[in-house]
CSV table of C-alpha atoms and ligand atoms in Angstrom, one decimal:
chain,number,residue,atom,x,y,z
A,1,MET,CA,-129.8,-248.8,123.5
A,2,MET,CA,-127.8,-246.9,126.3
A,3,GLY,CA,-129.6,-246.0,129.4
A,4,VAL,CA,-128.6,-244.4,132.9
A,5,ASN,CA,-127.3,-247.9,133.9
A,6,ASP,CA,-124.4,-247.3,131.1
A,7,LEU,CA,-122.9,-244.1,132.4
A,8,PRO,CA,-120.3,-244.3,134.9
A,9,ALA,CA,-120.5,-244.2,138.3
A,10,ALA,CA,-120.4,-241.1,140.4
A,11,LYS,CA,-117.2,-241.3,142.1
A,12,ALA,CA,-117.1,-241.0,146.1
A,13,VAL,CA,-117.0,-237.4,146.0
A,14,THR,CA,-115.0,-234.9,149.2
A,15,LEU,CA,-116.2,-231.5,148.7
A,16,HIS,CA,-114.9,-229.6,145.6
A,17,ARG,CA,-112.0,-226.3,146.5
A,18,PRO,CA,-111.0,-224.1,143.1
A,19,PRO,CA,-107.6,-225.6,142.5
A,20,ALA,CA,-105.0,-223.4,144.1
A,21,ARG,CA,-102.6,-222.0,141.3
A,22,ALA,CA,-99.8,-223.7,141.9
A,23,GLU,CA,-101.5,-226.3,141.1
A,24,VAL,CA,-102.7,-225.5,137.4
A,25,PRO,CA,-100.7,-227.5,135.3
A,26,ARG,CA,-98.1,-225.8,133.5
A,27,GLY,CA,-96.6,-226.5,129.6
A,28,PRO,CA,-95.4,-227.6,127.9
A,29,TRP,CA,-98.3,-229.2,126.3
A,30,SER,CA,-98.7,-232.4,125.3
A,31,VAL,CA,-101.6,-233.6,122.6
A,32,ALA,CA,-102.3,-236.3,125.5
A,33,ALA,CA,-102.1,-234.3,128.4
A,34,VAL,CA,-105.1,-231.3,126.2
A,35,GLN,CA,-106.9,-234.6,125.1
A,36,ALA,CA,-107.4,-235.5,129.3
A,37,LEU,CA,-108.5,-232.2,129.6
A,38,LEU,CA,-110.8,-232.2,127.1
A,39,ASP,CA,-112.2,-235.8,128.4
A,40,LYS,CA,-112.7,-234.8,131.9
A,41,PRO,CA,-116.9,-234.4,133.1
A,42,PHE,CA,-117.8,-230.9,131.7
A,43,ASN,CA,-119.0,-229.6,135.2
A,44,ASP,CA,-115.2,-230.7,136.5
A,45,LEU,CA,-113.9,-229.0,133.0
A,46,LEU,CA,-115.7,-225.8,133.8
A,47,PHE,CA,-115.3,-225.4,137.7
A,48,GLU,CA,-111.4,-226.0,136.6
A,49,ALA,CA,-111.8,-222.9,133.5
A,50,GLN,CA,-113.4,-221.2,135.9
A,51,ALA,CA,-111.0,-220.9,138.6
A,52,VAL,CA,-108.0,-220.2,136.8
A,53,HIS,CA,-110.1,-218.0,135.4
A,54,ARG,CA,-110.6,-216.0,138.0
A,55,ALA,CA,-107.3,-216.6,139.2
A,56,HIS,CA,-106.3,-214.0,137.1
A,57,PHE,CA,-108.8,-211.8,135.2
A,58,PRO,CA,-111.1,-209.6,137.3
A,59,GLU,CA,-114.4,-212.0,137.2
A,60,GLY,CA,-116.9,-210.2,134.3
A,61,ASP,CA,-115.1,-208.7,132.5
A,62,ILE,CA,-114.9,-208.9,128.3
A,63,GLU,CA,-112.7,-207.5,125.8
A,64,LEU,CA,-115.7,-206.2,123.6
A,65,ALA,CA,-112.9,-205.8,119.8
A,66,THR,CA,-114.2,-205.1,116.6
A,67,LEU,CA,-113.2,-206.0,113.0
A,68,LEU,CA,-113.3,-204.5,110.0
A,69,SER,CA,-112.3,-205.8,106.5
A,70,VAL,CA,-110.3,-202.5,105.0
A,71,LYS,CA,-109.3,-204.3,102.1
A,72,THR,CA,-112.3,-207.3,100.8
A,73,GLY,CA,-112.0,-211.1,98.6
A,74,GLY,CA,-109.9,-211.7,95.5
A,75,CYS,CA,-107.4,-213.7,97.6
A,76,PRO,CA,-105.3,-216.4,96.0
A,77,GLU,CA,-103.9,-218.4,98.9
A,78,ASN,CA,-106.6,-221.7,99.5
A,79,CYS,CA,-108.0,-221.8,102.6
A,80,GLY,CA,-110.8,-224.0,102.7
A,81,TYR,CA,-113.3,-222.1,105.2
A,82,CYS,CA,-113.6,-219.2,103.6
A,83,PRO,CA,-115.5,-216.5,101.9
A,84,GLN,CA,-112.8,-214.1,100.7
A,85,ALA,CA,-110.9,-217.1,98.9
A,86,ALA,CA,-110.6,-216.3,94.8
A,87,GLU,CA,-111.6,-219.7,93.9
A,88,PHE,CA,-114.0,-220.4,95.9
A,89,ASP,CA,-117.2,-218.9,94.0
A,90,THR,CA,-119.6,-217.2,97.3
A,91,GLY,CA,-120.4,-213.7,96.3
A,92,VAL,CA,-118.4,-211.9,98.4
A,93,LYS,CA,-117.1,-208.9,96.1
A,94,ALA,CA,-113.4,-207.8,95.7
A,95,GLN,CA,-113.1,-204.6,97.1
A,96,LYS,CA,-109.5,-202.6,97.7
A,97,LEU,CA,-107.4,-201.4,100.2
A,98,MET,CA,-110.0,-199.1,102.4
A,99,GLU,CA,-109.1,-194.6,102.1
A,100,VAL,CA,-107.9,-193.9,106.1
A,101,ASP,CA,-110.7,-191.1,106.4
A,102,GLU,CA,-113.7,-194.0,105.9
A,103,VAL,CA,-112.2,-196.6,108.2
A,104,VAL,CA,-111.0,-194.0,110.6
A,105,ARG,CA,-115.3,-193.6,110.4
A,106,ALA,CA,-116.1,-197.3,111.6
A,107,ALA,CA,-113.2,-197.7,114.4
A,108,GLN,CA,-115.0,-193.8,116.0
A,109,ALA,CA,-117.8,-196.1,115.8
A,110,ALA,CA,-116.8,-198.6,117.5
A,111,ARG,CA,-115.1,-196.8,119.2
A,112,ASP,CA,-117.9,-195.1,120.1
A,113,ALA,CA,-120.2,-198.4,121.1
A,114,GLY,CA,-117.9,-199.3,123.9
A,115,ALA,CA,-115.4,-201.2,121.5
A,116,THR,CA,-112.1,-201.0,122.8
A,117,ARG,CA,-109.7,-203.3,120.2
A,118,PHE,CA,-110.0,-202.8,116.4
A,119,CYS,CA,-109.2,-204.7,114.5
A,120,MET,CA,-108.4,-204.7,110.7
A,121,GLY,CA,-108.6,-207.1,108.4
A,122,ALA,CA,-106.5,-208.0,104.7
A,123,ALA,CA,-107.7,-210.9,102.3
A,124,TRP,CA,-103.9,-210.8,101.2
A,125,ARG,CA,-101.5,-213.8,100.7
A,126,ALA,CA,-98.7,-211.3,102.2
A,127,PRO,CA,-98.7,-207.4,101.6
A,128,LYS,CA,-96.5,-206.0,99.6
A,129,ASP,CA,-94.1,-203.3,100.5
A,130,ARG,CA,-96.5,-200.8,100.0
A,131,ASP,CA,-99.5,-201.9,101.1
A,132,VAL,CA,-97.9,-202.2,105.0
A,133,GLU,CA,-97.0,-198.6,103.7
A,134,LYS,CA,-100.3,-197.9,104.0
A,135,VAL,CA,-102.5,-199.9,106.3
A,136,ALA,CA,-99.4,-198.3,108.7
A,137,VAL,CA,-101.4,-195.2,108.1
A,138,LEU,CA,-104.0,-197.0,109.5
A,139,VAL,CA,-103.4,-197.8,112.2
A,140,GLU,CA,-101.3,-194.8,113.3
A,141,ALA,CA,-105.4,-193.3,112.4
A,142,VAL,CA,-106.7,-195.4,114.2
A,143,LYS,CA,-104.1,-195.2,118.1
A,144,GLY,CA,-104.8,-191.5,117.1
A,145,LEU,CA,-108.5,-192.0,118.4
A,146,GLY,CA,-106.7,-194.1,122.0
A,147,LEU,CA,-108.2,-197.5,120.4
A,148,GLN,CA,-105.8,-200.8,121.2
A,149,THR,CA,-104.8,-201.8,117.2
A,150,CYS,CA,-104.9,-205.6,115.7
A,151,ALA,CA,-104.4,-206.3,112.1
A,152,THR,CA,-104.5,-209.3,110.6
A,153,LEU,CA,-103.0,-208.9,106.7
A,154,GLY,CA,-101.1,-212.9,106.5
A,155,MET,CA,-97.3,-213.3,105.8
A,156,LEU,CA,-95.2,-210.3,108.0
A,157,LYS,CA,-92.4,-210.4,107.1
A,158,PRO,CA,-89.7,-208.9,109.8
A,159,GLN,CA,-89.3,-205.9,108.4
A,160,HIS,CA,-93.0,-205.5,108.3
A,161,ALA,CA,-93.6,-206.4,111.9
A,162,GLN,CA,-91.5,-203.8,112.4
A,163,GLN,CA,-92.9,-200.8,110.4
A,164,LEU,CA,-96.2,-201.6,111.7
A,165,LYS,CA,-95.1,-202.2,115.8
A,166,ALA,CA,-93.6,-198.8,114.2
A,167,ALA,CA,-96.8,-197.6,112.9
A,168,GLY,CA,-98.6,-199.1,116.9
A,169,LEU,CA,-99.9,-201.7,116.3
A,170,ASP,CA,-100.9,-203.5,119.3
A,171,TYR,CA,-102.0,-207.0,117.9
A,172,TYR,CA,-101.0,-208.7,115.1
A,173,ASN,CA,-103.9,-211.9,114.6
A,174,HIS,CA,-102.0,-215.1,112.4
A,175,ASN,CA,-104.3,-218.2,113.3
A,176,LEU,CA,-102.4,-221.9,113.0
A,177,ASP,CA,-106.5,-222.6,112.2
A,178,THR,CA,-106.3,-226.5,113.4
A,179,ALA,CA,-103.5,-229.6,114.8
A,180,PRO,CA,-100.2,-229.8,111.3
A,181,GLU,CA,-101.5,-232.9,110.9
A,182,TYR,CA,-104.4,-231.6,109.6
A,183,TYR,CA,-103.5,-228.2,108.2
A,184,GLY,CA,-103.1,-229.5,104.4
A,185,ASP,CA,-107.1,-230.8,104.2
A,186,ILE,CA,-107.2,-227.5,104.9
A,187,VAL,CA,-105.2,-225.0,103.1
A,188,ASP,CA,-102.2,-225.7,100.2
A,189,THR,CA,-101.2,-223.0,99.4
A,190,ARG,CA,-99.0,-222.3,102.7
A,191,THR,CA,-97.6,-224.3,105.0
A,192,TYR,CA,-97.4,-224.1,109.1
A,193,GLN,CA,-94.5,-223.3,108.9
A,194,ASP,CA,-95.3,-220.7,107.5
A,195,ARG,CA,-97.4,-219.2,109.8
A,196,LEU,CA,-95.3,-220.2,112.2
A,197,ASP,CA,-92.3,-218.5,110.7
A,198,THR,CA,-95.1,-214.8,110.8
A,199,LEU,CA,-95.8,-215.4,114.5
A,200,ALA,CA,-92.0,-215.1,115.0
A,201,HIS,CA,-91.2,-211.6,113.6
A,202,VAL,CA,-94.2,-210.0,114.9
A,203,ARG,CA,-92.7,-211.6,118.0
A,204,ALA,CA,-89.6,-210.4,117.4
A,205,ALA,CA,-91.7,-206.9,116.9
A,206,GLY,CA,-92.8,-206.7,119.8
A,207,ILE,CA,-96.2,-206.9,119.2
A,208,SER,CA,-97.9,-209.0,120.7
A,209,VAL,CA,-99.5,-212.2,119.4
A,210,CYS,CA,-103.5,-213.0,118.5
A,211,CYS,CA,-103.4,-216.2,117.6
A,212,GLY,CA,-106.0,-218.9,117.8
A,213,GLY,CA,-107.6,-221.2,115.3
A,214,ILE,CA,-110.9,-223.0,113.7
A,215,VAL,CA,-113.4,-226.1,115.4
A,216,GLY,CA,-115.7,-227.4,113.1
A,217,MET,CA,-113.9,-228.4,110.0
A,218,GLY,CA,-114.2,-231.4,110.8
A,219,GLU,CA,-110.9,-232.6,112.9
A,220,THR,CA,-111.1,-235.0,115.2
A,221,PRO,CA,-111.1,-234.5,118.6
A,222,VAL,CA,-107.4,-235.3,118.1
A,223,HIS,CA,-107.1,-232.4,116.1
A,224,ARG,CA,-108.5,-230.1,118.7
A,225,ALA,CA,-106.0,-231.2,121.2
A,226,GLY,CA,-103.2,-230.9,119.1
A,227,LEU,CA,-103.9,-226.8,118.2
A,228,ILE,CA,-104.0,-225.9,121.6
A,229,ALA,CA,-101.1,-228.0,122.0
A,230,GLN,CA,-100.2,-225.7,119.9
A,231,LEU,CA,-101.7,-222.4,120.8
A,232,ALA,CA,-100.0,-222.8,124.5
A,233,ASN,CA,-96.6,-224.5,123.2
A,234,LEU,CA,-95.3,-221.4,122.1
A,235,ASP,CA,-93.0,-219.9,123.4
A,236,PRO,CA,-94.8,-217.7,125.5
A,237,TYR,CA,-98.5,-218.3,124.5
A,238,PRO,CA,-100.5,-215.8,122.3
A,239,GLU,CA,-101.7,-213.1,124.2
A,240,SER,CA,-105.4,-213.7,122.4
A,241,VAL,CA,-106.5,-217.0,121.6
A,242,PRO,CA,-109.9,-216.4,119.0
A,243,ILE,CA,-111.2,-219.5,118.9
A,244,ASN,CA,-113.3,-219.7,116.0
A,245,SER,CA,-116.5,-222.0,115.3
A,246,LEU,CA,-116.5,-222.5,110.9
A,247,VAL,CA,-118.4,-219.7,109.2
A,248,ARG,CA,-120.5,-222.6,106.8
A,249,VAL,CA,-120.2,-220.5,103.6
A,250,PRO,CA,-122.3,-221.6,100.3
A,251,GLY,CA,-118.9,-222.3,97.8
A,252,THR,CA,-116.6,-223.0,100.2
A,253,PRO,CA,-115.4,-226.3,99.6
A,254,LEU,CA,-115.8,-226.7,103.9
A,255,ALA,CA,-119.9,-225.6,103.9
A,256,ASP,CA,-121.0,-229.1,104.4
A,257,SER,CA,-118.7,-230.1,107.7
A,258,ASP,CA,-120.7,-231.5,110.1
A,259,PRO,CA,-121.2,-228.1,113.2
A,260,ILE,CA,-119.1,-229.1,116.0
A,261,ASP,CA,-121.3,-230.7,119.0
A,262,PRO,CA,-121.4,-226.7,121.1
A,263,LEU,CA,-120.5,-228.4,124.7
A,264,ASP,CA,-117.8,-229.6,122.4
A,265,PHE,CA,-117.2,-225.7,121.5
A,266,VAL,CA,-116.8,-224.7,125.0
A,267,ARG,CA,-114.8,-227.4,126.4
A,268,MET,CA,-112.4,-225.8,123.7
A,269,ILE,CA,-112.9,-222.2,125.6
A,270,ALA,CA,-112.2,-224.3,128.3
A,271,VAL,CA,-109.0,-225.8,128.2
A,272,ALA,CA,-107.4,-222.6,126.2
A,273,ARG,CA,-108.3,-220.2,129.8
A,274,ILE,CA,-106.5,-223.6,131.3
A,275,THR,CA,-103.6,-223.3,129.1
A,276,MET,CA,-103.4,-220.5,128.9
A,277,PRO,CA,-104.4,-218.7,131.9
A,278,LYS,CA,-103.5,-214.6,131.4
A,279,ALA,CA,-104.3,-214.6,127.6
A,280,ARG,CA,-107.6,-213.5,126.5
A,281,VAL,CA,-109.3,-216.1,125.2
A,282,ARG,CA,-112.0,-214.5,122.2
A,283,LEU,CA,-115.4,-216.6,122.1
A,284,SER,CA,-114.4,-215.2,118.2
A,285,ALA,CA,-116.6,-215.9,114.7
A,286,GLY,CA,-120.2,-218.6,114.9
A,287,ARG,CA,-121.9,-216.6,118.1
A,288,GLN,CA,-124.4,-216.3,115.9
A,289,GLN,CA,-125.8,-219.4,115.1
A,290,MET,CA,-124.8,-220.6,118.8
A,291,GLY,CA,-127.8,-218.7,121.0
A,292,GLU,CA,-127.1,-217.3,124.7
A,293,ALA,CA,-126.9,-220.4,126.6
A,294,VAL,CA,-124.2,-222.1,125.1
A,295,GLN,CA,-122.6,-217.9,124.6
A,296,ALA,CA,-123.0,-217.8,128.9
A,297,LEU,CA,-121.3,-221.1,129.2
A,298,CYS,CA,-118.8,-220.7,126.9
A,299,PHE,CA,-118.5,-217.4,129.2
A,300,LEU,CA,-117.8,-219.6,132.4
A,301,ALA,CA,-115.3,-221.5,130.6
A,302,GLY,CA,-112.8,-218.8,130.5
A,303,ALA,CA,-113.8,-216.8,127.5
A,304,ASN,CA,-113.0,-213.0,128.6
A,305,SER,CA,-113.0,-211.5,125.0
A,306,ILE,CA,-115.4,-211.1,121.7
A,307,PHE,CA,-115.7,-209.8,117.9
A,308,TYR,CA,-118.9,-207.0,119.1
A,309,GLY,CA,-120.1,-204.9,116.0
A,310,ASP,CA,-122.4,-206.4,113.2
A,311,LYS,CA,-120.2,-207.7,111.4
A,312,LEU,CA,-117.3,-209.7,111.4
A,313,LEU,CA,-115.0,-209.4,108.2
A,314,VAL,CA,-118.4,-210.3,105.5
A,315,THR,CA,-120.5,-212.7,107.7
A,316,GLY,CA,-122.9,-211.7,109.8
A,317,ASN,CA,-122.3,-211.6,114.0
A,318,PRO,CA,-125.4,-210.5,116.5
A,319,ASP,CA,-126.1,-207.1,116.1
A,320,VAL,CA,-124.7,-205.0,119.3
A,321,GLU,CA,-127.6,-205.1,120.8
A,322,ALA,CA,-128.3,-208.2,121.5
A,323,ASP,CA,-124.9,-208.3,122.7
A,324,VAL,CA,-125.3,-205.5,124.8
A,325,GLN,CA,-128.5,-207.2,126.1
A,326,LEU,CA,-126.8,-210.2,126.7
A,327,LEU,CA,-123.9,-209.1,128.9
A,328,ARG,CA,-126.5,-207.6,131.5
A,329,LYS,CA,-128.4,-210.0,131.6
A,330,LEU,CA,-125.0,-211.8,132.7
A,331,GLY,CA,-124.0,-209.2,134.9
A,332,LEU,CA,-121.0,-209.1,132.6
A,333,ARG,CA,-118.9,-205.5,132.0
A,334,ALA,CA,-117.0,-204.7,128.7
A,335,ARG,CA,-113.2,-203.0,129.7
A,336,GLN,CA,-113.0,-200.3,130.2
A,337,THR,CA,-109.4,-199.9,130.0
A,338,THR,CA,-107.4,-199.6,126.3
A,339,GLU,CA,-104.3,-200.5,128.6
A,340,GLN,CA,-102.2,-203.0,128.1
A,341,GLY,CA,-100.7,-205.4,130.7
A,342,ALA,CA,-100.7,-209.1,132.0
A,343,CYS,CA,-104.2,-209.0,131.4
A,344,ALA,CA,-103.7,-207.3,128.4
B,401,SAM,N1,-105.8,-213.1,105.4
B,401,SAM,C1,-105.2,-213.3,106.9
B,401,SAM,C2,-104.9,-214.5,107.3
B,401,SAM,O1,-105.1,-215.8,106.4
B,401,SAM,O2,-104.1,-214.4,107.6
B,401,SAM,C3,-106.4,-212.7,107.4
B,401,SAM,C4,-107.2,-212.4,107.5
B,401,SAM,S1,-108.3,-214.1,108.1
B,401,SAM,C5,-109.8,-214.0,106.8
B,401,SAM,C6,-107.6,-214.0,109.6
B,401,SAM,C7,-108.7,-215.7,110.0
B,401,SAM,O3,-109.9,-215.9,110.2
B,401,SAM,C8,-108.2,-217.1,110.0
B,401,SAM,O4,-106.8,-217.5,110.1
B,401,SAM,C9,-108.8,-218.0,110.0
B,401,SAM,O5,-108.9,-217.9,111.1
B,401,SAM,C10,-110.5,-216.7,110.3
B,401,SAM,N2,-112.0,-217.4,109.2
B,401,SAM,C11,-111.9,-217.0,107.8
B,401,SAM,N3,-113.2,-217.3,107.5
B,401,SAM,C12,-113.1,-218.3,108.9
B,401,SAM,C13,-114.9,-219.2,108.6
B,401,SAM,N4,-115.5,-218.9,107.4
B,401,SAM,N5,-115.7,-218.9,109.7
B,401,SAM,C14,-114.6,-219.2,111.3
B,401,SAM,N6,-113.1,-218.3,110.8
B,401,SAM,C15,-112.9,-217.3,109.6
B,402,DTB,C1,-110.1,-215.1,114.2
B,402,DTB,O1,-110.2,-215.5,114.6
B,402,DTB,N1,-111.7,-214.2,113.1
B,402,DTB,C2,-112.0,-213.4,112.6
B,402,DTB,C3,-110.6,-212.9,112.9
B,402,DTB,N2,-109.2,-213.9,113.0
B,402,DTB,C4,-109.9,-212.3,111.9
B,402,DTB,C5,-111.9,-213.3,111.7
B,402,DTB,C6,-113.8,-213.9,111.8
B,402,DTB,C7,-114.3,-214.5,109.6
B,402,DTB,C8,-115.3,-215.2,109.6
B,402,DTB,C9,-115.9,-214.8,108.9
B,402,DTB,C10,-115.4,-213.2,107.9
B,402,DTB,O2,-116.3,-213.2,108.3
B,402,DTB,O3,-114.9,-214.3,107.1
B,403,SF4,FE1,-106.9,-215.3,102.0
B,403,SF4,FE2,-107.1,-214.8,105.1
B,403,SF4,FE3,-108.9,-216.6,103.4
B,403,SF4,FE4,-106.8,-217.4,103.7
B,403,SF4,S1,-108.5,-217.4,105.1
B,403,SF4,S2,-108.6,-217.6,102.1
B,403,SF4,S3,-105.6,-215.8,103.8
B,403,SF4,S4,-108.3,-214.8,103.2
């Protein structure tokens, strides 16, 4: 059995100061360099991440983003994590695209509760032309409420991205999910390159990119490093980076995956912060299973955005009152403005 004497000996230490901005390592990021960050002693890693965070963001500012599933279930793709894939028996009831007034009511409620970003999700492999026309109307209506708009609709053609931009779409969410070499184990109805192509179309249309991944899907530490390297090496890296902890939904192929060690999840947040210093790093799915202390560590590691509202797309999220209390306890403030800029 391991004893305390088996631990690495303490280094002779001089007093640490936060690294000056110029010392923050820059990309391109090799997988090995990201892995070296992930493997750092926990306190050193958090110290570095917090220093990077403070150099780029006002301390204590947390973005609240509310999700709404505007078209639910019945998806033809086979993403192993997803409760909305038609081929998995998850009990999710398919629903067609919501009407404009229903979406506006939900967006108004989100804004009144303090959200500044509203993200509309649709369980499509790729929207058809007529779907994009309808979503453009939703985007315009939500934007009219003074909210930042985000949509996640699957693969986009260049003209779809341009139409959404013209309607006022601020962000498009399209996750790389995992490392390229593990992707085929998770989904085989599309390729990693398909994801990269859509991200390029979104970027070319002038929409800000929201792109992250999921951990806790049976991936190795090298896959985790590979995901971060992919994200950080996008040129430019995404403005928003959601880090999701798998919500294990019965009926999905990944329902029995071993959960990620919570401290390893915190490490992922820290490394996202260090490698993508100006991005909004979002502590995303999985907060319901996390507890306050782990979430607090994620904020310390540089997370500055959460999904806010009782539901993610089809699964649960901490309720609003619990989140308000958590932010209050930690002395964190909800971000008040919705303008975009370097810190958006
Ligand atoms: N159909 C579109 C797509 O796949 O891009 C948009 C909706 S899809 C549900 C958006 C993202 O949610 C996925 O890329 C995945 O990263 C995340 N997601 C889906 N199911 C999840 C789960 N069970 N746990 C954590 N994240 C999940
Ligand atoms: C993201 O990275 N996570 C969100 C959002 N982008 C669309 C989705 C999480 C989904 C969790 C499972 C569900 O409720 O469907
Ligand atoms: Fe469909 Fe998106 Fe779910 Fe994949 S993640 S099954 S594309 S809704």
